[in-house]
Every structure is written in C-alpha cells, then in structure tokens.
XYZ file of C-alpha atoms in Angstrom:
397
model
C 85.307 86.048 114.408
C 84.518 88.961 113.460
C 81.354 90.367 112.361
C 79.963 93.928 110.615
C 78.183 96.619 112.185
C 75.242 94.876 111.815
C 75.109 91.790 112.506
C 76.640 92.816 115.409
C 73.979 94.601 117.130
C 71.829 91.926 116.005
C 73.247 89.013 118.351
C 74.104 91.561 121.041
C 69.484 92.413 120.628
C 69.016 88.416 120.619
C 71.437 87.952 124.175
C 69.594 90.779 125.476
C 66.678 88.633 124.817
C 67.654 86.048 126.254
C 68.662 86.648 128.953
C 66.293 89.735 129.933
C 64.592 86.388 130.704
C 66.362 85.772 133.595
C 67.999 89.523 135.323
C 65.737 91.162 137.476
C 64.006 93.612 136.499
C 66.127 96.332 137.456
C 69.435 95.510 134.985
C 69.769 97.428 132.339
C 72.046 96.203 129.635
C 75.179 96.955 127.513
C 77.305 96.316 124.436
C 80.802 96.411 124.701
C 84.146 96.930 122.920
C 84.015 98.373 119.170
C 80.042 97.494 118.912
C 79.114 100.367 121.183
C 82.374 102.279 119.756
C 80.364 101.572 116.552
C 83.330 100.369 114.872
C 82.494 98.836 111.253
C 83.940 95.500 112.033
C 83.712 94.031 115.389
C 85.558 90.908 116.657
C 85.069 90.441 120.076
C 81.088 90.650 120.961
C 79.790 91.570 124.401
C 77.417 92.550 126.421
C 77.520 93.922 129.999
C 74.636 94.150 132.917
C 74.260 97.033 135.852
C 72.709 95.047 138.067
C 72.395 94.444 142.186
C 72.174 90.325 141.052
C 75.018 89.665 139.099
C 74.788 86.276 139.892
C 71.782 86.021 138.307
C 73.002 87.183 134.717
C 76.440 85.286 135.016
C 74.647 82.632 135.386
C 73.872 82.197 131.654
C 77.820 83.269 131.296
C 80.430 83.898 130.926
C 80.072 82.603 127.376
C 76.525 82.634 125.817
C 76.027 80.827 122.871
C 73.244 83.164 120.771
C 72.984 81.013 117.303
C 76.496 79.681 117.577
C 78.127 83.517 117.973
C 79.517 83.709 120.943
C 79.080 86.564 123.419
C 81.023 87.509 126.052
C 78.958 88.498 128.781
C 79.629 90.590 131.664
C 77.767 91.923 135.421
C 78.097 94.402 137.649
C 76.486 95.938 140.885
C 75.458 99.934 140.255
C 78.135 100.801 143.381
C 81.091 99.882 140.503
C 79.600 99.520 136.891
C 81.060 102.953 136.068
C 84.631 101.903 135.453
C 83.615 98.717 134.448
C 81.813 99.848 131.002
C 84.548 101.946 130.554
C 87.106 99.037 130.800
C 84.636 97.324 127.642
C 84.579 99.814 125.806
C 87.391 101.936 125.463
C 89.917 100.797 122.432
C 92.860 99.359 124.435
C 95.372 102.028 124.053
C 92.308 104.222 125.806
C 91.923 102.143 129.408
C 95.713 101.712 129.503
C 95.997 106.400 129.742
C 93.016 106.103 131.630
C 94.681 102.903 133.871
C 98.267 104.960 133.988
C 96.206 109.011 134.716
C 94.679 106.150 137.763
C 97.774 105.547 138.728
C 97.089 101.772 138.253
C 94.551 100.993 137.323
C 90.859 102.882 136.886
C 88.775 99.305 138.264
C 89.765 101.295 142.194
C 87.799 104.182 141.012
C 84.282 104.015 143.078
C 81.389 105.136 140.927
C 78.172 104.492 139.341
C 78.311 105.907 136.119
C 81.313 106.539 133.578
C 80.833 110.174 134.000
C 81.659 110.152 138.162
C 84.894 107.806 137.212
C 86.193 110.046 134.194
C 85.419 112.899 136.110
C 87.578 111.430 139.404
C 90.441 111.845 136.975
C 90.058 115.149 135.526
C 88.148 114.699 132.639
C 84.087 115.285 130.829
C 83.306 111.842 130.354
C 84.653 111.409 126.244
C 82.621 110.315 123.823
C 81.860 106.188 123.246
C 82.813 106.189 119.447
C 86.051 108.588 120.336
C 87.459 106.281 122.696
C 90.358 105.154 120.988
C 93.525 106.432 122.383
C 94.510 108.430 119.355
C 94.267 111.499 121.127
C 90.890 112.366 123.138
C 92.848 112.491 126.268
C 94.874 115.548 125.361
C 91.821 116.997 123.505
C 89.923 116.856 126.687
C 92.838 118.255 129.282
C 93.211 121.606 126.352
C 90.358 122.716 124.101
C 88.095 120.168 125.696
C 85.683 117.369 123.925
C 82.615 119.032 121.527
C 79.730 118.788 121.561
C 79.252 116.103 118.983
C 76.061 115.317 116.975
C 73.681 112.942 118.314
C 70.542 111.442 117.002
C 67.952 113.608 119.050
C 69.819 116.138 116.682
C 68.401 114.433 113.779
C 65.280 116.476 111.731
C 65.120 114.447 109.219
C 66.320 111.078 106.805
C 67.236 111.858 103.289
C 68.338 108.739 101.529
C 65.737 105.856 101.906
C 64.032 103.448 99.312
C 60.633 101.748 99.302
C 58.771 98.973 96.822
C 59.682 101.370 93.564
C 62.762 100.551 93.654
C 64.973 97.176 96.483
C 62.982 98.318 99.413
C 61.068 95.890 101.179
C 58.180 98.697 101.606
C 55.525 100.928 100.705
C 55.315 104.897 100.891
C 52.584 105.313 103.230
C 54.790 102.758 105.659
C 58.161 103.946 105.179
C 57.144 107.889 105.728
C 54.359 105.945 109.229
C 57.901 104.849 110.516
C 59.856 108.007 109.501
C 56.886 109.875 111.357
C 57.329 107.337 114.739
C 61.005 108.265 114.902
C 59.425 111.870 115.395
C 61.207 112.817 112.049
C 59.926 116.546 110.792
C 61.022 115.058 107.225
C 62.062 113.086 104.905
C 63.419 112.325 101.983
C 61.984 108.747 99.382
C 64.765 108.353 96.778
C 64.296 105.085 95.092
C 67.237 103.843 93.023
C 67.013 105.166 89.130
C 67.469 103.084 86.107
C 70.747 102.328 85.591
C 71.699 101.043 89.164
C 72.137 97.219 89.307
C 69.598 97.419 92.751
C 67.495 94.069 91.766
C 64.305 96.482 91.416
C 64.697 100.414 89.629
C 62.725 102.897 88.900
C 61.578 104.419 84.531
C 61.078 107.600 84.179
C 56.871 107.185 84.421
C 57.297 105.168 87.311
C 59.098 107.808 89.534
C 55.988 109.971 88.436
C 53.405 107.390 89.172
C 55.195 107.694 92.757
C 55.556 111.550 92.429
C 51.390 110.960 92.200
C 51.292 108.616 95.286
C 53.522 110.856 97.511
C 51.609 113.741 96.942
C 48.037 111.099 98.447
C 50.258 109.738 101.826
C 51.600 113.160 102.044
C 46.867 114.415 102.863
C 47.130 111.808 105.568
C 49.929 112.774 107.528
C 50.761 116.498 107.808
C 52.349 115.740 110.781
C 56.083 115.020 108.928
C 57.276 116.521 105.518
C 57.941 114.333 102.702
C 60.448 115.275 99.483
C 59.973 113.989 96.376
C 63.519 113.063 95.914
C 65.533 110.294 94.143
C 68.882 108.238 93.761
C 70.265 108.890 90.229
C 73.217 107.523 88.927
C 76.793 108.603 88.054
C 77.192 107.457 84.716
C 80.728 106.930 83.139
C 81.377 109.822 81.409
C 79.970 112.477 84.501
C 76.330 112.598 83.308
C 73.896 111.678 85.058
C 71.143 108.739 84.264
C 67.817 110.612 84.271
C 67.190 114.062 82.283
C 67.601 117.533 83.885
C 63.699 118.005 83.844
C 62.383 115.439 85.143
C 65.068 115.983 87.901
C 63.931 119.504 88.077
C 60.300 118.137 89.395
C 62.617 116.919 92.668
C 62.446 117.936 95.767
C 65.367 117.016 96.272
C 68.451 114.737 94.447
C 71.445 112.626 95.026
C 73.870 111.283 93.045
C 75.774 107.843 93.218
C 78.683 106.288 91.511
C 78.119 102.721 91.701
C 79.483 101.209 88.285
C 83.505 102.081 88.437
C 83.941 101.095 84.573
C 87.222 100.174 84.649
C 88.142 104.265 86.006
C 91.520 105.738 87.830
C 91.177 107.677 90.666
C 91.170 110.472 88.477
C 88.291 109.757 86.598
C 86.142 108.784 89.285
C 87.257 112.049 90.709
C 86.730 113.732 87.648
C 83.227 112.115 87.503
C 82.149 113.349 90.483
C 83.625 116.542 89.836
C 80.894 116.505 86.634
C 77.796 115.598 88.666
C 78.650 118.215 91.593
C 78.893 120.531 89.666
C 75.317 119.938 87.675
C 73.034 122.646 89.394
C 70.410 120.289 90.451
C 73.039 117.761 92.529
C 72.311 118.327 96.540
C 73.928 114.969 97.733
C 76.937 112.592 96.967
C 76.288 109.774 98.019
C 77.992 107.133 100.300
C 81.091 108.740 98.440
C 83.387 105.430 98.975
C 81.169 103.512 98.128
C 82.555 100.627 100.129
C 81.427 97.571 101.124
C 82.556 96.387 104.616
C 83.487 93.190 104.878
C 84.020 92.488 100.668
C 85.090 96.047 99.202
C 87.034 99.141 100.083
C 86.553 101.849 98.530
C 87.352 104.248 96.158
C 91.147 105.187 96.374
C 90.386 109.584 95.512
C 92.452 111.853 96.382
C 89.344 112.347 98.950
C 90.519 116.261 99.497
C 90.270 117.304 96.870
C 86.437 115.933 96.766
C 86.421 117.705 99.432
C 86.557 120.790 97.868
C 84.586 119.600 94.931
C 82.072 119.970 97.229
C 82.766 122.940 99.348
C 82.530 124.842 95.562
C 80.253 123.491 94.419
C 78.182 124.029 97.238
C 76.725 120.148 97.123
C 76.409 117.964 101.046
C 78.448 114.588 100.914
C 76.734 111.997 102.360
C 77.466 109.625 105.624
C 75.271 106.274 105.039
C 74.741 104.562 108.187
C 73.665 101.516 106.574
C 75.048 98.431 108.156
C 77.661 97.702 104.908
C 78.317 100.968 103.490
C 79.608 103.013 107.334
C 80.436 105.716 104.279
C 81.988 108.756 105.062
C 84.188 106.478 107.618
C 84.524 108.804 110.848
C 87.961 109.458 109.726
C 87.381 110.987 106.091
C 84.445 112.113 107.520
C 86.466 114.548 110.357
C 88.513 115.816 107.677
C 85.678 116.762 105.529
C 84.618 118.400 108.225
C 87.279 120.464 108.550
C 88.110 121.555 104.659
C 84.420 123.271 105.452
C 82.046 120.615 103.562
C 78.792 120.120 104.740
C 77.110 116.836 105.975
C 74.023 114.569 106.023
C 73.445 111.968 107.897
C 71.603 108.930 106.280
C 70.214 105.720 106.710
C 69.939 104.708 103.052
C 67.193 102.540 104.342
C 65.399 99.735 102.264
C 63.312 98.335 105.531
C 60.741 100.490 107.622
C 62.034 98.630 110.993
C 65.791 99.445 110.028
C 65.205 103.686 110.298
C 66.499 104.112 113.878
C 69.122 101.695 113.084
C 70.852 102.909 110.917
C 70.357 106.256 111.510
C 72.203 105.526 115.236
C 75.055 103.589 113.188
C 75.209 106.924 111.060
C 74.934 109.077 113.765
C 77.715 106.674 115.729
C 80.166 107.235 112.759
C 80.061 110.677 112.608
C 80.782 110.608 116.139
C 83.407 108.529 115.427
C 84.876 111.379 113.159
C 84.104 114.444 115.558
C 80.864 115.939 113.685
C 78.891 118.331 115.608
C 75.520 119.395 114.662
C 76.730 122.435 113.500
C 79.051 120.461 110.302
C 74.970 118.042 109.855
C 72.571 119.633 107.537
C 69.489 117.600 108.782
C 70.088 118.550 112.324
C 68.134 121.430 110.603
C 64.781 122.367 109.888
C 63.700 122.284 107.332
C 63.575 125.430 106.113
C 67.216 125.977 106.439
C 67.894 122.451 103.990
C 65.800 124.084 101.859
C 67.711 127.081 101.576
C 70.375 125.148 100.673
C 69.450 123.085 97.822
C 68.351 126.530 96.014
C 70.941 128.537 97.291
C 72.707 125.829 94.617
C 70.012 125.624 92.189
C 69.901 129.107 91.791
C 72.937 128.765 89.705
C 71.333 126.784 87.539
C 73.327 126.831 83.937
C 70.631 124.583 82.347
C 73.166 122.389 81.137
C-alpha cells in the first residue's frame, strides 16, 4: 500500500516504539527504501535494526502489523550491517549497479558501516536521497558527490503558522519550539485574508500579532523572531494586503493557492507580477502540489526560475509532508539556473517543525542542493541583506 511520506514516517515511529520494547539496549533502528530516500510516496515500508541479537527483533517480524499497516522488519549484526542497509535503502537500479561493481553481490563485502562498503567499491558514501541509479555512481567516479545541504546547516525556518490563522499553537509556543531546535531565527507567516485556510489574518489581527511578537521576543532573546505573512497572489497578480501593511514586516511570502481556471501561461504571469513586487521576498511551494491528491501546476518552470533570478526573489522548498515542493528534480534545475532557495517546514504544529524541516532538507538533497544554494543556511545578517537588496529597488506602486 502506497503511503505519503508523512504517513509512512508515523508508522515507522510506531513500529520502532514497539520493536524497542524487545530490543537489546545497543540496538539502532533505520528506515528503509523510499522512506530513507525521502520519496514523496513510499511504496514499501520497512525498519532495519542494527543489533547484537537479531533474533530478539525478528520474533516480532518479519512482517509487523502496526495499526493495520504492514511493516517489513529486518535485523543484522553490526559486522554485516553496512551492506544490508545499502541494499534496503537504494532504488533497485542503484543496488544493481553496486552489485555489478562488486562482481556479483555487495553482501559479500564485510563492514559495519555503509561508508566501509562504498569504500571497498572505490566510492565515497553516496547520500541515501540520491541513490536512485540516475548517474550518481558516474558522478562519484568523476567530479565526486558534492557536500549536500544538511539539517545542521539550517539556521532558521521562514514559513510557520500560528493560531492567528490555521496553525495549532500560539506564537510563544512556536518560538519556544524553534529555540529548542537550535534555530538562530524564525519567521511567523500566517495566512492572509484571501486564503482558503480555515482561519486567516485580517489586517487588524496581523497588526495585533506584530505587537505580540514584540512581547514574545523580549522573553526569548536567544532567537530572533521575524515578522512576516504568507500573502495570496490574486487572479490579477496583485497581493491581498496593501503595501503600507507589508512595509511593516521583515519578510513577505507570496503564494499562488487559487488556480482560478488559468492557463499555465496565465499562472506564470501571476508569479511574474508577484516576483516583481519589491516587498515580496519568497514565492512559496511554487508547484502548489498536494502529494497523492493534486499534481503541481503545469508551468514553464525554467522561465519561472529566470524570473526569480531577474527579480532577486527566493523560491521555496516546502517540507510539509503534503507539499514537498519544489520537488527534488525541479529544485536541482532551479539551483542550476542560479536561483537562491529556502527550505522551510510550513509547519502548522510546533511538534512537526523539526520533522517537516527534515523532509524539506531531504527534498533539497534529492535535488543535489548544497548549503550555498539555500538562503536560510546563512547568518541572519546575510539573509536580511538579501531582503534589503530587493527592497532597495522599491517602486512604491
């Protein structure tokens, strides 16, 4: 049964919780297959245990049923765990290429770690997210695999929702959760009046929120809280909040939520109009896909990337399990076109901020992105300089 990434992760966590009750203390658990590769849709759900007592784990498997969902369970001793995890992670094409390189079967290569197995094959350890058999081995043999962006590189989350719109938690709860994640900065960006969200900001409530952010900031000097909004791009390309309101914010995200029956060319024109606005810093989840329910917009994405570069507008990789947008291949094309991206959680729950950021980073890694491609790997001052540079060209329209 195919699962969205978010649902698959929930089942994985429940399976690990059950297996941990019978596992020896030294046991480690890893997701397998599409879940470890951060695929938007996970076809086969599995858990692999690294343990000195595989039998203790396998008594619960090999097929563990968790809340009606079957989870494949494997367990290996440390001495042979590296090859087992590689085989359980990579797409079939990747594993087949490794087997050919090993003159038959990577299981014959000893090693407790994936690094050791790849090294025995004359390769650097290839990141799980790009083990798809689409040129990663050739790249490893040639120029090498770049250092992909990691969660440790991320300094802040710039797309977060509170209970001022359709988020679950209040401003302070979100700020405290972000501080616990070690962020240097975050942005509060609730939905604007025209959004189809269950709750939205009015201009009055947005101004009230700005005052509350000031109060919360005083109580949390360890993290910088930026004032923002996720404003909707209207059918004519305008924004649904006036400039005099947007000018009071530190960062402005613009979203095209409503297709309005428009052609791909008309949708692109709306994006162009928003990107040219000097107060718009980010175009969020540009394809506006809903995983498993709605495909993304059929845009000329290469032209969108040109517009982003021309206007100095950031494009988002949205890590919310429902979006994962820009998806990996599009994110790679964007970076190759010179676009600067941001990776956000778009979280509506404080408890999901960390998980969705991991999904966002994983999606960026699927696109071979490095830290240099991602604006929120930079210190706050450098991020603010990007915003200021665009606002410096403000036309006052």
